[in-house]
Tab-separated table of N, CA and C in Angstrom:
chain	number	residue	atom	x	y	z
A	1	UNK	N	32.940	-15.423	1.815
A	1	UNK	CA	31.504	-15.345	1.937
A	1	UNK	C	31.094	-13.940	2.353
A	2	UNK	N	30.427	-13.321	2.005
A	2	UNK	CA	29.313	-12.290	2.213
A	2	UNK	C	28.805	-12.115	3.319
A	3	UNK	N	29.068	-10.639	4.005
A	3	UNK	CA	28.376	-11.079	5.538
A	3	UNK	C	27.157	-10.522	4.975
A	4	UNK	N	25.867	-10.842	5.677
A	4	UNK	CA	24.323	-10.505	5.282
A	4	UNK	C	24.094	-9.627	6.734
A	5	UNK	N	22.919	-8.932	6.269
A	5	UNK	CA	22.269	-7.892	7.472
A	5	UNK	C	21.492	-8.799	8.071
A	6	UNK	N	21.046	-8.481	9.695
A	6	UNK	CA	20.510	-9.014	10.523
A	6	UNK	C	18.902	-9.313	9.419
A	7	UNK	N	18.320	-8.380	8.161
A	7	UNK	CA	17.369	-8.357	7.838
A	7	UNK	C	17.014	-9.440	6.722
A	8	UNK	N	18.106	-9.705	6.281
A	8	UNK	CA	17.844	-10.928	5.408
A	8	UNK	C	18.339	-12.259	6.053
A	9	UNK	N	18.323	-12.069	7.369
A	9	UNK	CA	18.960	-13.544	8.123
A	9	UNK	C	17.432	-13.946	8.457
A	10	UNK	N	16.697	-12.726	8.962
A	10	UNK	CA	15.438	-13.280	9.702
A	10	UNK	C	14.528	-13.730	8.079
A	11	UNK	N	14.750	-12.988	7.033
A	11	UNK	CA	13.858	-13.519	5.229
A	11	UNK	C	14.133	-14.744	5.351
A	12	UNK	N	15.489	-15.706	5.705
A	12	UNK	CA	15.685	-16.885	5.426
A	12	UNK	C	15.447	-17.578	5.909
A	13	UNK	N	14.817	-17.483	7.579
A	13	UNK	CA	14.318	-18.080	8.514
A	13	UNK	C	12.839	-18.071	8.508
A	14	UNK	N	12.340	-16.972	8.898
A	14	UNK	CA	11.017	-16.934	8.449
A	14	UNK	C	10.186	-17.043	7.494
A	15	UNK	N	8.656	-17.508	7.852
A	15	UNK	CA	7.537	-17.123	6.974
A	15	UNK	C	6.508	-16.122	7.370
A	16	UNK	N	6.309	-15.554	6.121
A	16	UNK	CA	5.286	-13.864	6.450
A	16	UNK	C	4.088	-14.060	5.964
A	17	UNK	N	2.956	-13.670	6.054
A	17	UNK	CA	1.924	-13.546	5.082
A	17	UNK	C	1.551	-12.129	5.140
A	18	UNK	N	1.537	-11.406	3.820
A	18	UNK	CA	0.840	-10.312	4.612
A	18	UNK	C	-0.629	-10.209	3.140
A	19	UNK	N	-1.480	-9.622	3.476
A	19	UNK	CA	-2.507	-9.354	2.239
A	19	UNK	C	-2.600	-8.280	2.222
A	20	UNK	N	-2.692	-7.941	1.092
A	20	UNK	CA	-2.513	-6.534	0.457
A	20	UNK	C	-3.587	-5.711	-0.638
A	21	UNK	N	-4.147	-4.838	-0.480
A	21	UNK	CA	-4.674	-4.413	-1.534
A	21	UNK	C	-4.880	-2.856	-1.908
A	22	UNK	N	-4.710	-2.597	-3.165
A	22	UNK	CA	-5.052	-1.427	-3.873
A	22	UNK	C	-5.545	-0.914	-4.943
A	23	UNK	N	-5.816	0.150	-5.710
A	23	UNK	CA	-6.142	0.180	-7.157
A	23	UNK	C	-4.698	0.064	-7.514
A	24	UNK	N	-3.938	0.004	-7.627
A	24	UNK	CA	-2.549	-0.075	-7.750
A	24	UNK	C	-0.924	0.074	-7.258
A	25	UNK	N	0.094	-0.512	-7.806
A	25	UNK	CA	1.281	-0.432	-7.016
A	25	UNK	C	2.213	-0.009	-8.146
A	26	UNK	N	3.122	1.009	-7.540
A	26	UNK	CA	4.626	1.097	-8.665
A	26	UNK	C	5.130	0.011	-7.891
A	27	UNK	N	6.312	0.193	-9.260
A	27	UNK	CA	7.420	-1.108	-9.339
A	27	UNK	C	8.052	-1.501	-7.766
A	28	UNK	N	7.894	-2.451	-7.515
A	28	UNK	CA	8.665	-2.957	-5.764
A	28	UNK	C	7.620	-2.215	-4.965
A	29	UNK	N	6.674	-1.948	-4.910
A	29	UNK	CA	5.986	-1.398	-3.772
A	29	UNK	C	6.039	-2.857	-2.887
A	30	UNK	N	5.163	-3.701	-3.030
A	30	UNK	CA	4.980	-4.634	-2.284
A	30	UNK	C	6.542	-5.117	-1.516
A	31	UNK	N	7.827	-4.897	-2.492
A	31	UNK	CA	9.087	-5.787	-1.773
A	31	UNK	C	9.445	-4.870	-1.088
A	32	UNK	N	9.186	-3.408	-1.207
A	32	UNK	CA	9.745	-2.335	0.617
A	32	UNK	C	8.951	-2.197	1.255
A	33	UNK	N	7.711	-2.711	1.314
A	33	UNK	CA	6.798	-2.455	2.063
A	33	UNK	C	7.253	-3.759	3.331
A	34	UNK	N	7.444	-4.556	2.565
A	34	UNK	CA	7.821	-6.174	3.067
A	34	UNK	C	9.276	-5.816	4.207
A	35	UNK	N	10.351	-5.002	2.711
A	35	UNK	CA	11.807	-4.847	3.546
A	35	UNK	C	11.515	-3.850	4.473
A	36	UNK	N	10.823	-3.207	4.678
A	36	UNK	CA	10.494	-2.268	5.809
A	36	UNK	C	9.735	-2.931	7.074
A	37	UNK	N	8.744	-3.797	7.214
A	37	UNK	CA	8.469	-4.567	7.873
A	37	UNK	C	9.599	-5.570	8.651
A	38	UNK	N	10.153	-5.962	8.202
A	38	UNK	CA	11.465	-6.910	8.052
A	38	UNK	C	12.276	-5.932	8.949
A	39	UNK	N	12.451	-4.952	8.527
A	39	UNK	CA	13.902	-3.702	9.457
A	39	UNK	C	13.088	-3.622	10.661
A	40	UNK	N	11.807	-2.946	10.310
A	40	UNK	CA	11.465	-3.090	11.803
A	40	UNK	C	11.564	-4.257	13.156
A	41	UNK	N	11.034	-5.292	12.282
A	41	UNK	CA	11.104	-6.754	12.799
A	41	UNK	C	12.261	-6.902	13.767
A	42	UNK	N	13.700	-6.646	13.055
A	42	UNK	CA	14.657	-6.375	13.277
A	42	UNK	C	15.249	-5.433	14.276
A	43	UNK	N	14.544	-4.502	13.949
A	43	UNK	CA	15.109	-3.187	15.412
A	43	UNK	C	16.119	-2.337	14.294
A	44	UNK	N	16.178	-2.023	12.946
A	44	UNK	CA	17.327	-1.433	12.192
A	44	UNK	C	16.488	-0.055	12.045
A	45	UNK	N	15.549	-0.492	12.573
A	45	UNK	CA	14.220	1.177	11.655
A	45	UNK	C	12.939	0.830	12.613
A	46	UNK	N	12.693	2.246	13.270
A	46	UNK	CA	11.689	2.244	14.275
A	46	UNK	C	9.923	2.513	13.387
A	47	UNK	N	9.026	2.149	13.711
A	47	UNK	CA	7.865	2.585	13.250
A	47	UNK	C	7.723	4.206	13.089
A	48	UNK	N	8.184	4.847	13.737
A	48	UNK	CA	8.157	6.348	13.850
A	48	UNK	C	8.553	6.551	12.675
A	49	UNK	N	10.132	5.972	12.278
A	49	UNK	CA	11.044	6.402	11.196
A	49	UNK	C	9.865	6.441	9.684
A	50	UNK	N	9.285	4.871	9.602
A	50	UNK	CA	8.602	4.495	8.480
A	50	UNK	C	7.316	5.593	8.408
A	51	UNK	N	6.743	5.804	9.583
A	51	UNK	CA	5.706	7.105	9.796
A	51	UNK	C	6.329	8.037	9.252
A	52	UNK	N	6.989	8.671	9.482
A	52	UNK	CA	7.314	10.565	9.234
A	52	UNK	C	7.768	10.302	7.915
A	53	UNK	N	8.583	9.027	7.194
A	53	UNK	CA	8.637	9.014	5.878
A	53	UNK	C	7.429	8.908	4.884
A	54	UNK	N	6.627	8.257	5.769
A	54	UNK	CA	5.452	8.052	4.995
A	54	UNK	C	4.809	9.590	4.806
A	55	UNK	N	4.835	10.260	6.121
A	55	UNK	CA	3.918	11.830	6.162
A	55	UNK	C	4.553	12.489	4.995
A	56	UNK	N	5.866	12.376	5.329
A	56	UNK	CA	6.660	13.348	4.264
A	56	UNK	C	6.823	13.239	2.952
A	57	UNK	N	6.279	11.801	2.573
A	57	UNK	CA	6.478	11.646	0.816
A	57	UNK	C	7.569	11.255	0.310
A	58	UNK	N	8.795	10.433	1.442
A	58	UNK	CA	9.921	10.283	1.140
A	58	UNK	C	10.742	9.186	1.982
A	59	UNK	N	11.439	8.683	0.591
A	59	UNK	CA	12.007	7.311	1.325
A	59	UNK	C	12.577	6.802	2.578
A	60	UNK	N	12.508	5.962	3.452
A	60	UNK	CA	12.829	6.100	4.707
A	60	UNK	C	14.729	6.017	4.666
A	61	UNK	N	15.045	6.321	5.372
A	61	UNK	CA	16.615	6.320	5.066
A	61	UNK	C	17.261	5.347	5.101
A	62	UNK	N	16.400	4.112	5.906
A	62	UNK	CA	16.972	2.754	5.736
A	62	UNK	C	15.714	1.920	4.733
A	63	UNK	N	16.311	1.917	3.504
A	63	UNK	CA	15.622	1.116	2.742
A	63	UNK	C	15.977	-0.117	1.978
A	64	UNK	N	14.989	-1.030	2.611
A	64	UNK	CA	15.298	-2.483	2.144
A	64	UNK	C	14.233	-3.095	1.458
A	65	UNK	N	14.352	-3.663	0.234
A	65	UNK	CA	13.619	-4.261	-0.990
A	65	UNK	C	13.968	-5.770	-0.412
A	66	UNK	N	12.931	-6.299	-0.265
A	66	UNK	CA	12.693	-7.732	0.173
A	66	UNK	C	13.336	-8.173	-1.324
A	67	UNK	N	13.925	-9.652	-0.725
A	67	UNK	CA	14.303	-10.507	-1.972
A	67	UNK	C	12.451	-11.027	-3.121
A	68	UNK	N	12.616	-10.974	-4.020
A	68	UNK	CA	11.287	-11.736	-5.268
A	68	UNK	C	11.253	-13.068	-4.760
A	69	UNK	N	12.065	-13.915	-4.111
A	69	UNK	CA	11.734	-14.877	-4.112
A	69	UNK	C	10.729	-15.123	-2.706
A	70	UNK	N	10.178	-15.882	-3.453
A	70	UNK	CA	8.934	-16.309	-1.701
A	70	UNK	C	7.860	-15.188	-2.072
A	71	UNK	N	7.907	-14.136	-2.168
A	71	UNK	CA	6.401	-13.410	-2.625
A	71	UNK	C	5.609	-13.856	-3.720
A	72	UNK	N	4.536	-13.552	-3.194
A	72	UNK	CA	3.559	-14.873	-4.526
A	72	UNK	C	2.112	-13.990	-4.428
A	73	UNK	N	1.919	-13.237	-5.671
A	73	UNK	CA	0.499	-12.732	-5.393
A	73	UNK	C	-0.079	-14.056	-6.496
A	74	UNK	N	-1.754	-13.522	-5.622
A	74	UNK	CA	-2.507	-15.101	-5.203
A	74	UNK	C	-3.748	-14.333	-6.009
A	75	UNK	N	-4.403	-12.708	-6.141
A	75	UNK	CA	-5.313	-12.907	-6.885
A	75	UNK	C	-5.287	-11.247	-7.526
A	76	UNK	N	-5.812	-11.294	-8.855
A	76	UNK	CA	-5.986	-9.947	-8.800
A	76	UNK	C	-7.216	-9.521	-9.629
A	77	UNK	N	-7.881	-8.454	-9.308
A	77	UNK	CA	-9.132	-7.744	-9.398
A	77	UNK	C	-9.185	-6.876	-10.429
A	78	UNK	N	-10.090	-7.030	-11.451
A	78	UNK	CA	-10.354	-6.019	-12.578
A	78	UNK	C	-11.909	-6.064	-12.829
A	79	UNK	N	-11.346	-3.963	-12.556
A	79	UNK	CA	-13.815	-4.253	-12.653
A	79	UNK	C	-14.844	-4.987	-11.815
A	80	UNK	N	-14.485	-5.394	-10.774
A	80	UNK	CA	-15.067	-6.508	-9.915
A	80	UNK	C	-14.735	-7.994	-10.856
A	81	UNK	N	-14.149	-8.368	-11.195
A	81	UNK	CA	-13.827	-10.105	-11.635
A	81	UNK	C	-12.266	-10.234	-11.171
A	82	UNK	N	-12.544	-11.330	-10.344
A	82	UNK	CA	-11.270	-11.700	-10.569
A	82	UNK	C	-10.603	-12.297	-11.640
A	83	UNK	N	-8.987	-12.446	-11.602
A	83	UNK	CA	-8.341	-13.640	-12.355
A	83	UNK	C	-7.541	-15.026	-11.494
């Protein structure tokens, strides 16, 4: 068996909600935004860390892509209408 990181022990235990919005996202934005939340959660990656990566334009050095499963977008906006 596979040992797993402290960060996908707490994905399998927990439930998250978070709401989100933008004019847009690249590919996995929403699942590191999630696995970064999650590390922190964790204690693997301090808020500071995710800050100065964010200032700097560059990936944090511990980067974790939440699993697809369990994320569920619920609405999305074009032109003012939803779908």
């Amino acid at each position: 068996r596979k040992e797993s990181s402290a960060a996908s022990d707490v994905y399998k235990r927990q439930v998250y909600y978070l709401e989100i919005s933008s004019t847009g996202f690249l590919k996995y934005t929403i699942r590191f935004i999630m696995g970064a939340l999650i590390l922190i959660g964790t204690k693997e990656m301090t808020i500071e860390e995710l800050s100065n990566s964010m200032k700097d334009h560059v990936p944090p050095k511990k980067a974790f892509k939440a699993p697809a499963n369990g994320l569920q977008l619920f609405k999305i906006a074009l032109n003012k209408y939803s779908i």
